[in-house]
PDB file of C-alpha atoms in Angstrom:
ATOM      1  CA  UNK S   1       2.376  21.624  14.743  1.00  0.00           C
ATOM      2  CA  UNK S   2       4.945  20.880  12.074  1.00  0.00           C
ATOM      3  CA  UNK S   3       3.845  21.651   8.135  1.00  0.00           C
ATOM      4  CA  UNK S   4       3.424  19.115   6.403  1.00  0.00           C
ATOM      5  CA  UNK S   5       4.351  19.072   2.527  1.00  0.00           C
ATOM      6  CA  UNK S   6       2.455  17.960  -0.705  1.00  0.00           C
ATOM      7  CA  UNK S   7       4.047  15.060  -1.658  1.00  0.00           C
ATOM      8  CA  UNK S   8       3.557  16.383  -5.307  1.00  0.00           C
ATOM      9  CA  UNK S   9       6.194  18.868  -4.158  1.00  0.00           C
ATOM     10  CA  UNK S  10       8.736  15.988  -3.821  1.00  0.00           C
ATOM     11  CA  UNK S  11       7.450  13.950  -7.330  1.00  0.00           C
ATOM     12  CA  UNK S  12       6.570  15.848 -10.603  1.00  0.00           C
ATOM     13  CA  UNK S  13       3.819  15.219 -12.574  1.00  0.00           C
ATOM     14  CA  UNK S  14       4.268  13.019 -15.406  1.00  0.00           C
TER      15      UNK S  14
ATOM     16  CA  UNK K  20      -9.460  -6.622 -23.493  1.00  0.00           C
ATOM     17  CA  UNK K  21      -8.722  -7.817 -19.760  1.00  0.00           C
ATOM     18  CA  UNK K  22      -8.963 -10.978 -17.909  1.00  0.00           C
ATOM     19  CA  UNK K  23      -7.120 -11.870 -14.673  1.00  0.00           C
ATOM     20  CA  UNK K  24      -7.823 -15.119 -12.854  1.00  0.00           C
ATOM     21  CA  UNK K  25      -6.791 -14.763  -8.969  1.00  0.00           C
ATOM     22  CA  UNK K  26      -6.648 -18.449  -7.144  1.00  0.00           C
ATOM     23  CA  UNK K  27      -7.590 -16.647  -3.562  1.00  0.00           C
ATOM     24  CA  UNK K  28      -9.838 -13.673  -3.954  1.00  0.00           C
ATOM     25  CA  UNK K  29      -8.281 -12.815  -0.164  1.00  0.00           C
ATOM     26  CA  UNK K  30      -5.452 -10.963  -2.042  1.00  0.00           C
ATOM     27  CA  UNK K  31      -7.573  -8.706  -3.553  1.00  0.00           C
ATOM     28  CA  UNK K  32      -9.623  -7.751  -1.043  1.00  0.00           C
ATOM     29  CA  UNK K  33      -6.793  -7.329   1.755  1.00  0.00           C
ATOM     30  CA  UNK K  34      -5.155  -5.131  -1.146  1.00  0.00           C
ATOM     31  CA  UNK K  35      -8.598  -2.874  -1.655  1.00  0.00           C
ATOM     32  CA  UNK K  36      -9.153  -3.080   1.811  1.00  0.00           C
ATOM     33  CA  UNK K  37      -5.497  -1.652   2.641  1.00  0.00           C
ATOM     34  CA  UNK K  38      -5.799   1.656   0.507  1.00  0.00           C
ATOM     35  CA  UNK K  39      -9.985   2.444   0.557  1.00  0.00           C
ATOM     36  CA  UNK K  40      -9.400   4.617   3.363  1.00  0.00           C
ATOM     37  CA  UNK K  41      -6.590   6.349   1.494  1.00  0.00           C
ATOM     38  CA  UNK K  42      -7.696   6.507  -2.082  1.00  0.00           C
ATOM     39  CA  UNK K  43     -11.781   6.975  -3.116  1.00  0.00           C
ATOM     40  CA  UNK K  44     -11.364   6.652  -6.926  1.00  0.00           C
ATOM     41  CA  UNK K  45      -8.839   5.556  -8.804  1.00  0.00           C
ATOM     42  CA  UNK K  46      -7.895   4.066 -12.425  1.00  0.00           C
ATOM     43  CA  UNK K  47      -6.524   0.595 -12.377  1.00  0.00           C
ATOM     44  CA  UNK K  48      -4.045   0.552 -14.803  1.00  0.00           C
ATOM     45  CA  UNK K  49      -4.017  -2.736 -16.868  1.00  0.00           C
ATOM     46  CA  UNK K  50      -1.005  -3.319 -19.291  1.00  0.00           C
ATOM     47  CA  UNK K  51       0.379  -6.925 -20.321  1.00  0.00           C
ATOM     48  CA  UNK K  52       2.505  -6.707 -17.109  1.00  0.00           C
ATOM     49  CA  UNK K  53      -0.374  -6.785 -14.550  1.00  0.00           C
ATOM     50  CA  UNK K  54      -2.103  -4.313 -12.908  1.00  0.00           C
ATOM     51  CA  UNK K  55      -1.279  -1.317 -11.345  1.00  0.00           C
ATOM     52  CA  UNK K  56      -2.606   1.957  -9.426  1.00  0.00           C
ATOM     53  CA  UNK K  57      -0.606   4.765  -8.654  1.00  0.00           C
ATOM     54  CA  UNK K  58      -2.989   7.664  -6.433  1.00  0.00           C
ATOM     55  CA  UNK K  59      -2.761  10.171  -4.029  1.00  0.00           C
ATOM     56  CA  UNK K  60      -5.005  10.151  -1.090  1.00  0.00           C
ATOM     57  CA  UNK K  61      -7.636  13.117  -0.639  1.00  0.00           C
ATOM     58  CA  UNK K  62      -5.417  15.742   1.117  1.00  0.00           C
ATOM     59  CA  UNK K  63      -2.133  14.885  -1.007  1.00  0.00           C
ATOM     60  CA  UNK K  64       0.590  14.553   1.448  1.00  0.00           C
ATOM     61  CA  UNK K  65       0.564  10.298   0.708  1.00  0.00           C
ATOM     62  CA  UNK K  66       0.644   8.770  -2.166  1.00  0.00           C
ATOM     63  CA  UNK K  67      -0.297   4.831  -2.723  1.00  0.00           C
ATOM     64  CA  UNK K  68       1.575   2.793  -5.549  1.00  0.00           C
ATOM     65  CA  UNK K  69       0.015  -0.703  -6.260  1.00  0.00           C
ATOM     66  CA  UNK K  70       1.382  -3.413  -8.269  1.00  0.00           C
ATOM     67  CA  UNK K  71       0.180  -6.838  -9.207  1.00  0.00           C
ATOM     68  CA  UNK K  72       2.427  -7.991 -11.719  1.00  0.00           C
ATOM     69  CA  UNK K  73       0.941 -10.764 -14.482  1.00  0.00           C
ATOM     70  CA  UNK K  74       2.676 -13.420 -12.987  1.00  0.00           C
ATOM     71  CA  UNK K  75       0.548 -13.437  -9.524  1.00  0.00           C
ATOM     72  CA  UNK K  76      -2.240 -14.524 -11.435  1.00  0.00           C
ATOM     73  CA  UNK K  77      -3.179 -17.863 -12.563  1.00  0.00           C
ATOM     74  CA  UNK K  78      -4.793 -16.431 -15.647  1.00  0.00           C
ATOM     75  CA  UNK K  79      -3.501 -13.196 -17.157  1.00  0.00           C
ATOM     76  CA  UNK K  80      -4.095 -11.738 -20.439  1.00  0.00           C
ATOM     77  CA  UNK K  81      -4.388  -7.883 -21.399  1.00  0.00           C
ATOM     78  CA  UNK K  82      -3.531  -7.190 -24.932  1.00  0.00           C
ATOM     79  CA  UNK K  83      -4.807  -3.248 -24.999  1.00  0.00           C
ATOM     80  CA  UNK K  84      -3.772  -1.276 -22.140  1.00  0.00           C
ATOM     81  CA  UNK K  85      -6.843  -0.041 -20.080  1.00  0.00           C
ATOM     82  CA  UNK K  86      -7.610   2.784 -17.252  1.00  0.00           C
ATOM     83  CA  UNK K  87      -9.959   1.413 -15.760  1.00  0.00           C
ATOM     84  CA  UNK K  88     -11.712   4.291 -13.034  1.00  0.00           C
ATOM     85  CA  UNK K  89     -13.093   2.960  -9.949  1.00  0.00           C
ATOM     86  CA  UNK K  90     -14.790   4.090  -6.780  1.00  0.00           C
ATOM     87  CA  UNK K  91     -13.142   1.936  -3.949  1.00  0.00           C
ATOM     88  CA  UNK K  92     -16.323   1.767  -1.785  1.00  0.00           C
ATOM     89  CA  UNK K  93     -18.205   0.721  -4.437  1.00  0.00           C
ATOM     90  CA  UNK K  94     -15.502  -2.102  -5.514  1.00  0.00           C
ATOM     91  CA  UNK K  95     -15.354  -2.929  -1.545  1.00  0.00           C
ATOM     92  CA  UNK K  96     -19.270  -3.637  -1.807  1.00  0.00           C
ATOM     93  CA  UNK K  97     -18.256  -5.977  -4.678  1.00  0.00           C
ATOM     94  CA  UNK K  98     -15.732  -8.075  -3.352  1.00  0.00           C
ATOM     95  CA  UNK K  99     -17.509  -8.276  -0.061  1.00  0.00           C
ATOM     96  CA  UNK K 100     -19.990 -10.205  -2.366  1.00  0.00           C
ATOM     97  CA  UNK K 101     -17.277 -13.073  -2.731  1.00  0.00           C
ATOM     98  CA  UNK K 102     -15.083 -15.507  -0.106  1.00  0.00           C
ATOM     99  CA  UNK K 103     -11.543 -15.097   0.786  1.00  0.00           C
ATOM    100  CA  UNK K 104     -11.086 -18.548  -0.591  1.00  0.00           C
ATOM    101  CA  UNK K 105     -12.904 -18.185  -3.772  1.00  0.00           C
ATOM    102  CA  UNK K 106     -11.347 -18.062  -7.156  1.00  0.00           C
ATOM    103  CA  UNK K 107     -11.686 -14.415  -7.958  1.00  0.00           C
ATOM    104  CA  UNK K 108     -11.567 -13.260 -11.979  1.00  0.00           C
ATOM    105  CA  UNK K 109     -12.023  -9.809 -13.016  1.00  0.00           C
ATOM    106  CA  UNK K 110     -13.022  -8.817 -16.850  1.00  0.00           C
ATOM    107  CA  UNK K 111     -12.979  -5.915 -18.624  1.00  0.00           C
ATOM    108  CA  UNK K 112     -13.622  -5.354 -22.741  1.00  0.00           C
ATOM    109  CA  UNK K 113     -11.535  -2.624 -24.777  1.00  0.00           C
ATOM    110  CA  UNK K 114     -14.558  -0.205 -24.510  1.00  0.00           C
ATOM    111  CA  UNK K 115     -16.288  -1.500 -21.292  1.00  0.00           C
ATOM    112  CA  UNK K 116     -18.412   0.489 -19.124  1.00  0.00           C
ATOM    113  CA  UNK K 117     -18.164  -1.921 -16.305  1.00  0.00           C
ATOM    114  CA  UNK K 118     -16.008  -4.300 -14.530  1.00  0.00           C
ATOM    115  CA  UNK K 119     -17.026  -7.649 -13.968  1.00  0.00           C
ATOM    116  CA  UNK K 120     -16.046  -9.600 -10.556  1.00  0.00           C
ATOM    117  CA  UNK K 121     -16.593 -13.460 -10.762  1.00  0.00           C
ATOM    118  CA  UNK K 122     -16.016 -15.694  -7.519  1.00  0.00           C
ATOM    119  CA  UNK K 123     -16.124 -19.414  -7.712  1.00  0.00           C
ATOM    120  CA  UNK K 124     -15.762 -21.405  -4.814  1.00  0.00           C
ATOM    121  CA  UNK K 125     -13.044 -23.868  -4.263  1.00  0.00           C
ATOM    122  CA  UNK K 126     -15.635 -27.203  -4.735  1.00  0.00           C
ATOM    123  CA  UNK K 127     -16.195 -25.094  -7.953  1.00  0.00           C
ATOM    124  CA  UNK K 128     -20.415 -25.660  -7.803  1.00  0.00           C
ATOM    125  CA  UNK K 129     -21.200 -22.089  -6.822  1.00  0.00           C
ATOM    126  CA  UNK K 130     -20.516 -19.182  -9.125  1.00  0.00           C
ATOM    127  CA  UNK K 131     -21.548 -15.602  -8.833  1.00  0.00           C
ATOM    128  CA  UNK K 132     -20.678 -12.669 -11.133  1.00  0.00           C
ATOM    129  CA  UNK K 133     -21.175  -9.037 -10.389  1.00  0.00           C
ATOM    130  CA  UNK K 134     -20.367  -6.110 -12.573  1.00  0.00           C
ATOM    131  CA  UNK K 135     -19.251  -2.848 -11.087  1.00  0.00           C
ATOM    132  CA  UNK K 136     -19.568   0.797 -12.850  1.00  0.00           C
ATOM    133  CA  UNK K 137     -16.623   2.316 -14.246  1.00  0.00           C
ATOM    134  CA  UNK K 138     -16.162   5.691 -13.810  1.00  0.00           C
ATOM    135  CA  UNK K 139     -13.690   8.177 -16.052  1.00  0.00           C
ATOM    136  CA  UNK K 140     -11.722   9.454 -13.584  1.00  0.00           C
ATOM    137  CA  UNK K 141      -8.895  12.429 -14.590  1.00  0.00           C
ATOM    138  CA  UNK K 142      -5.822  11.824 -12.386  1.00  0.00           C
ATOM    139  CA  UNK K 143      -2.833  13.505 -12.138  1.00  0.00           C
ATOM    140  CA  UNK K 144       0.329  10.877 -12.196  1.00  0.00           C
ATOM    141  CA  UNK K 145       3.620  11.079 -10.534  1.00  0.00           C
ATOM    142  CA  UNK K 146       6.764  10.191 -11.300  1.00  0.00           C
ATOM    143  CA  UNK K 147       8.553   8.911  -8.583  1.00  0.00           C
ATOM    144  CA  UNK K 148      12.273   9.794  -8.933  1.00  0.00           C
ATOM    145  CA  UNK K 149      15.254   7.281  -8.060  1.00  0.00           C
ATOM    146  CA  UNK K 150      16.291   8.212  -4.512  1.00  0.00           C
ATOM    147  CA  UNK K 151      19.429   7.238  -3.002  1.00  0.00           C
ATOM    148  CA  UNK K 152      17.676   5.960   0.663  1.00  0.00           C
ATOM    149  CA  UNK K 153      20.014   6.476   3.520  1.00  0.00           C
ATOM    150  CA  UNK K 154      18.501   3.690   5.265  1.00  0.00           C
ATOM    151  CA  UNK K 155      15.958   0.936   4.957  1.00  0.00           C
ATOM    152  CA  UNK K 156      14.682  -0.800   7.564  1.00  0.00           C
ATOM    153  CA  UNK K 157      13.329  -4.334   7.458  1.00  0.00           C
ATOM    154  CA  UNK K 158      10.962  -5.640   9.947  1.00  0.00           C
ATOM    155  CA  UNK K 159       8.272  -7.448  11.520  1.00  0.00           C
ATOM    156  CA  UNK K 160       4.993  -5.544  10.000  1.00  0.00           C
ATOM    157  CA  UNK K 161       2.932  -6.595  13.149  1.00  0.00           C
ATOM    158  CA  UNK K 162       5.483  -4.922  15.326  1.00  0.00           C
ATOM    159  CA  UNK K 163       5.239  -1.655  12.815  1.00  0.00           C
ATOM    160  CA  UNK K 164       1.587  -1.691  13.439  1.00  0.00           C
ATOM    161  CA  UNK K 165       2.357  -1.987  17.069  1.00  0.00           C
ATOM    162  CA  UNK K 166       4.409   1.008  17.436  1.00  0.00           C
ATOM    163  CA  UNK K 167       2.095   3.118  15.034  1.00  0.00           C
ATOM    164  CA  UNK K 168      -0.786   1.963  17.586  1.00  0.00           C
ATOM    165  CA  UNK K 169       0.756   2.527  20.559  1.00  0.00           C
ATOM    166  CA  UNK K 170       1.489   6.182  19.812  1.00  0.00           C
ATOM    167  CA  UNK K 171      -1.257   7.726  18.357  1.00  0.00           C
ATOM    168  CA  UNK K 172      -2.814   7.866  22.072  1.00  0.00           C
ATOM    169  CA  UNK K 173       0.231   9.585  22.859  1.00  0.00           C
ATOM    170  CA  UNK K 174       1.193  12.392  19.706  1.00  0.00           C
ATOM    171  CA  UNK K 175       0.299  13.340  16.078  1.00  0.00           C
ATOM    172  CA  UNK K 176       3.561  12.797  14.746  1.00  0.00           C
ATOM    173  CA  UNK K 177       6.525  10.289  15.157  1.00  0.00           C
ATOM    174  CA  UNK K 178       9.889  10.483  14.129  1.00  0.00           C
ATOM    175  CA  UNK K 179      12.176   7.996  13.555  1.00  0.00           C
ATOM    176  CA  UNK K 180      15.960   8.076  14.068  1.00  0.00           C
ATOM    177  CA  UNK K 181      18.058   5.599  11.922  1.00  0.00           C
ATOM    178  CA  UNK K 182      21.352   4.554  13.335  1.00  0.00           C
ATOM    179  CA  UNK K 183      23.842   1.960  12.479  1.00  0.00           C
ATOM    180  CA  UNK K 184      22.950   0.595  16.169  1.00  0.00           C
ATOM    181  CA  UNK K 185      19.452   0.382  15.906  1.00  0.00           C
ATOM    182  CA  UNK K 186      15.966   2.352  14.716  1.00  0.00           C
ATOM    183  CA  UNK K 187      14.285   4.347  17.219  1.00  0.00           C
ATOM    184  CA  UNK K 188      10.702   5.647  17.164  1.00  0.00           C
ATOM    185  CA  UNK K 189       9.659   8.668  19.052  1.00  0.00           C
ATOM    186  CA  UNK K 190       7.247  10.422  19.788  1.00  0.00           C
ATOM    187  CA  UNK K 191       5.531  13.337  21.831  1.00  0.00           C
ATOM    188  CA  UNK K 192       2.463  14.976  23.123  1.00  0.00           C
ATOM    189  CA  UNK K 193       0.428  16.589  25.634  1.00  0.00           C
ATOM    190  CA  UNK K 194       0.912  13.672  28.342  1.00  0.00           C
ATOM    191  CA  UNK K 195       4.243  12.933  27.569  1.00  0.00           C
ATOM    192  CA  UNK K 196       6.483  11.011  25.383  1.00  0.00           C
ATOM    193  CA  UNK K 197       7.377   7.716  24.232  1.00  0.00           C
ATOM    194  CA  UNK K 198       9.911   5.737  22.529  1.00  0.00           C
ATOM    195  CA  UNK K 199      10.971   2.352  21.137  1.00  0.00           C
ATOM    196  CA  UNK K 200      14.040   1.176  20.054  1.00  0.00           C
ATOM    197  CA  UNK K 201      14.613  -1.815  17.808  1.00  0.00           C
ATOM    198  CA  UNK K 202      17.991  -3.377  17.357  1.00  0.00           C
ATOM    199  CA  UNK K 203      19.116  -5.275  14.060  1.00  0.00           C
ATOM    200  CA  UNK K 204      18.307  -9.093  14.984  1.00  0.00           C
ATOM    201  CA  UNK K 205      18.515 -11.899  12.783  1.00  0.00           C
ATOM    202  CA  UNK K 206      16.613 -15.674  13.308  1.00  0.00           C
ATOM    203  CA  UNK K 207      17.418 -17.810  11.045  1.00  0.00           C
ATOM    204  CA  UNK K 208      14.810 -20.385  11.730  1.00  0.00           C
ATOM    205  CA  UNK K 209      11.939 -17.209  11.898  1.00  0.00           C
ATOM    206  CA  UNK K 210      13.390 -14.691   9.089  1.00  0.00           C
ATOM    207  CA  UNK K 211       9.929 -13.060   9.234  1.00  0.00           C
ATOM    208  CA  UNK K 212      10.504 -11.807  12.902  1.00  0.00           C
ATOM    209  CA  UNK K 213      14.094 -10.163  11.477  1.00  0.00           C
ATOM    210  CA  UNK K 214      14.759  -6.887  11.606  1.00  0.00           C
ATOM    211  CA  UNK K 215      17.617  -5.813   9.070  1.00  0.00           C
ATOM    212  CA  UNK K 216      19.051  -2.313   8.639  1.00  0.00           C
ATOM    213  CA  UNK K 217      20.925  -1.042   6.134  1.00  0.00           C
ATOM    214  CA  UNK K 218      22.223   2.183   6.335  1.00  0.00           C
ATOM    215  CA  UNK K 219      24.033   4.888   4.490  1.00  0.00           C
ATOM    216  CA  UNK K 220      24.176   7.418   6.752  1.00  0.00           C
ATOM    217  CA  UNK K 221      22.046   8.516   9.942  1.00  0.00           C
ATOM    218  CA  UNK K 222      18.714  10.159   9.242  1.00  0.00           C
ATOM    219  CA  UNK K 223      15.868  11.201  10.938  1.00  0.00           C
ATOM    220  CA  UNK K 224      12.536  12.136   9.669  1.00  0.00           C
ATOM    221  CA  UNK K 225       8.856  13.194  11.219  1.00  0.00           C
ATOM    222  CA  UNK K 226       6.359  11.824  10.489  1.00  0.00           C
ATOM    223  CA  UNK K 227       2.275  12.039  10.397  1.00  0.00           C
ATOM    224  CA  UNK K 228       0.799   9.263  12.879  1.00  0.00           C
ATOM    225  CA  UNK K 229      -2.515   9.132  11.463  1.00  0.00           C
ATOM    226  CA  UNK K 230      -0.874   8.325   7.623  1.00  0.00           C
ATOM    227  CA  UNK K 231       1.041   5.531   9.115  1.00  0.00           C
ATOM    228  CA  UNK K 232      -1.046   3.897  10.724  1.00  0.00           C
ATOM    229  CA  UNK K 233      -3.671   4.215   7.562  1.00  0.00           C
ATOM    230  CA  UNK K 234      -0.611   2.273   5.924  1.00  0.00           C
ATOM    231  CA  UNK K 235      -0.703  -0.592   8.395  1.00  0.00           C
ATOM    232  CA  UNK K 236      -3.822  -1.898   6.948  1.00  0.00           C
ATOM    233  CA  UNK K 237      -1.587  -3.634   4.234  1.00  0.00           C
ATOM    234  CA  UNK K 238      -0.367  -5.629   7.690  1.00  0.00           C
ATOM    235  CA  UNK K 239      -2.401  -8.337   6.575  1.00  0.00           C
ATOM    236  CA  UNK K 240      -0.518  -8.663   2.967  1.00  0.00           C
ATOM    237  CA  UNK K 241       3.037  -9.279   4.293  1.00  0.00           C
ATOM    238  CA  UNK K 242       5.291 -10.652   7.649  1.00  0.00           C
ATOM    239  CA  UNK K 243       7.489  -7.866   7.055  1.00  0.00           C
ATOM    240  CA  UNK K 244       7.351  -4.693   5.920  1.00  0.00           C
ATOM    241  CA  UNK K 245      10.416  -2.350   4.403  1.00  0.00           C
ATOM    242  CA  UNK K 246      10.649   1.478   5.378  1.00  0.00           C
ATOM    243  CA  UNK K 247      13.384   3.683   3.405  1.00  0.00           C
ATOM    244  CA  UNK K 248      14.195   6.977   4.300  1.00  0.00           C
ATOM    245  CA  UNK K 249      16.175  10.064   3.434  1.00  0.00           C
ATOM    246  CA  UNK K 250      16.235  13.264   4.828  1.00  0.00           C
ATOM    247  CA  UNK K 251      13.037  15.684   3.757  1.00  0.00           C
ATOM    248  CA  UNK K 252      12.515  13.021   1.295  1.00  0.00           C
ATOM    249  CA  UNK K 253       8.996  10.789   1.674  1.00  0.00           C
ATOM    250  CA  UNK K 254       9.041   7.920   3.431  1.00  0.00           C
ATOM    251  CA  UNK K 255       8.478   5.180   1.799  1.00  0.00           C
ATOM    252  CA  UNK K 256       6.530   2.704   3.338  1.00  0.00           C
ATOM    253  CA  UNK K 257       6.783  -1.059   1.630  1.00  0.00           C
ATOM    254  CA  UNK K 258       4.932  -4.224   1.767  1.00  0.00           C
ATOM    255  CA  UNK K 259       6.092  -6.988  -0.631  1.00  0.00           C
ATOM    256  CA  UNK K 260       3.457  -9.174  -1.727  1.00  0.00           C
ATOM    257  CA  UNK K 261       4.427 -12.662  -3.759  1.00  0.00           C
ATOM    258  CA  UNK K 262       4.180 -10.930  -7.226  1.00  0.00           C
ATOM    259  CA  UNK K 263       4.131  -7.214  -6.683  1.00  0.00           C
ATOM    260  CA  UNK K 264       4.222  -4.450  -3.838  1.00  0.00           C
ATOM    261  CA  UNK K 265       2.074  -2.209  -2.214  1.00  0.00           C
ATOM    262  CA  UNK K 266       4.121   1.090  -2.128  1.00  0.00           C
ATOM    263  CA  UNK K 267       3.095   3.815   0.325  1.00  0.00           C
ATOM    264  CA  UNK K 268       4.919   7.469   0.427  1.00  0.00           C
ATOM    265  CA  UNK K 269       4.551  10.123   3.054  1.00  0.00           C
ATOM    266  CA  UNK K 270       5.669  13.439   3.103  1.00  0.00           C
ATOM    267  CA  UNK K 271       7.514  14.385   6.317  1.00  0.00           C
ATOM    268  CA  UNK K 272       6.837  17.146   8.559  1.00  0.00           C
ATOM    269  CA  UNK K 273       9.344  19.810   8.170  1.00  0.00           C
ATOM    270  CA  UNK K 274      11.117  21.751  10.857  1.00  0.00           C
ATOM    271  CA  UNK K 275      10.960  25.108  10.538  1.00  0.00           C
TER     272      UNK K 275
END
């Protein structure tokens, strides 16, 4: 299976 | 404090309805410009971005901006309580530790108010960065559903391919594979059964089936729905409604 990302790795914390 | 006056509690429900599975608890956030929620569902590869700006109300008035923290399945109990045609206001004081849900009916001689816990709920918020899409995608949301459906019998993931010719769903597993193409069309007497593409450049991203077909349960809120994509950027998954959106993201599966 493919990995799937956090999407907190794609939008920051604000 | 907060007061928002819905003419069809329907909106509200199909709204809570669409993200529950998603999102457990969540703060509403309440400013003078309507309501909004921004979470992440439980395993954090979505995230869901609500708005319902002030002017979809018939009533609106916030004049302190409020968090208000809410358990979804307990709000769901709540507005299952009410009518899809009743007048739906929800009320909140500066310091409040509940919610209260009123429903009137439309011959306005039954009235019913309920008051649901708040909760203080910590959440982490995103920013969500301007993206340059390199396409979006316009179509019928029944016929997203449809695909979604049809494919998660056949594979976990499906990717779609954006061309200038068309948008083309794929997908594969143990059985076999699958694929549907849809063409840019235009109706002019039936704009909701369009599809429109606008495109940039070609991309293709993989996606998880499960996610979006957890995001067609906003099908209900809008004839079309919007998909914008870049490459191993989230998707982002749109459904208009008349004042506001309901925004969903999804990371994509990466190739090794």
């Amino acid at each position: 299976p493919l990995d799937q990302d956090a999407i907190s790795t794609f939008f920051r914390s604000s | 404090m907060l007061e928002g006056k819905l003419e069809q509690a329907s909106l509200f429900k199909k709204v809570v309805e669409a993200v529950r599975e998603l999102v457990q608890d969540c703060n509403f956030d309440c400013t003078e410009n309507g309501l909004a929620l921004q979470a992440m569902d439980t395993s954090h590869v979505s995230l869901v971005s609500l708005l319902l700006t002030a002017d979809g109300f018939s009533e609106y008035r916030c004049d302190r901006n409020l968090a208000l923290g809410i358990n979804l399945v307990s709000l769901t109990k709540i507005l299952r309580c009410g009518n899809n045609e009743d007048i739906l206001t929800l009320e909140a004081g500066d310091s409040a530790d509940s919610l209260v849900v009123r429903f009137e009916n439309t011959q306005q001689d039954r009235m019913s108010e309920y008051a649901l816990k708040l909760m203080d709920i910590d959440q982490e918020h995103l920013g969500i960065p301007e993206t340059e899409y390199a396409a979006s995608i316009t179509m019928p949301s029944t016929e997203f559903q449809r695909i979604c459906r049809d494919m998660q019998s056949i594979s976990e993931s499906i990717t779609i391919d954006c061309t200038k010719g068309g948008v083309k769903f794929t997908c594969e597993g143990d059985i076999g594979s699958g694929s549907v193409t849809l063409k840019p069309n235009s109706s002019a007497d039936k704009p909701e059964l369009c599809t429109k593409i606008d495109l940039s450049e070609p991309v293709s991203l993989t996606l998880s089936t499960k996610y979006l077909l957890n995001f067609c349960k906003a099908t209900g809120l809008s004839q079309q729905v919007t998909l914008k994509l870049a490459d191993e950027n989230p998707i982002l998954v749109e459904y208009p409604l008349s004042a506001g959106h309901l925004r969903f993201y999804l990371a994509p599966k990466l190739d090794e």
